[in-house]
Amino acid sequence: MLPFTKKIRPLRVVFDAFANSRNGVSLNSILLNGGTVKQELFSVISRFRTYKYAFSADIQKMYRQILVDKSDRDLQRILWNPNQFVPVETYRLPAVTYGMTCAPFLANRALKAVAEEEQSKFPPSSCNTSN
């Protein structure tokens, strides 16, 4: 890399759902966390060992790929001001947002829903190659 070039890093916007509004209430204080959808680690590891092949994946920008119902998007309003010379703009975030109490539950629940919806295309007999 040349000494005069800048390395550009991607910008990650984090929504501060713990910030209190004028009445002293934050969005996270009124959201439910949704509970645990993930399976117990012991169960996952035990099943993992029964198959001949296994894979893992990292879903890039997972939260940003799960849309929030339009009626709930007003709760995810943000103000954006790139510099002091332009007016402040208001946006509604359309997707699950990192930093909210319910985000991990919503992401895992969405994965579970997709797996259930697509299960008929991949019956267990076609995937199990053990023995």
Coordinates of N, CA and C in Angstrom, one line a residue, residues 4 6 129:
F4 N 0.6 7.4 0.8 CA -0.3 8.5 0.7 C -1.8 8.0 0.5
K6 N -5.3 6.2 1.7 CA -6.0 5.9 2.9 C -6.7 4.6 2.8
T129 N -25.9 -38.2 5.6 CA -24.9 -39.1 4.9 C -24.1 -39.9 5.9

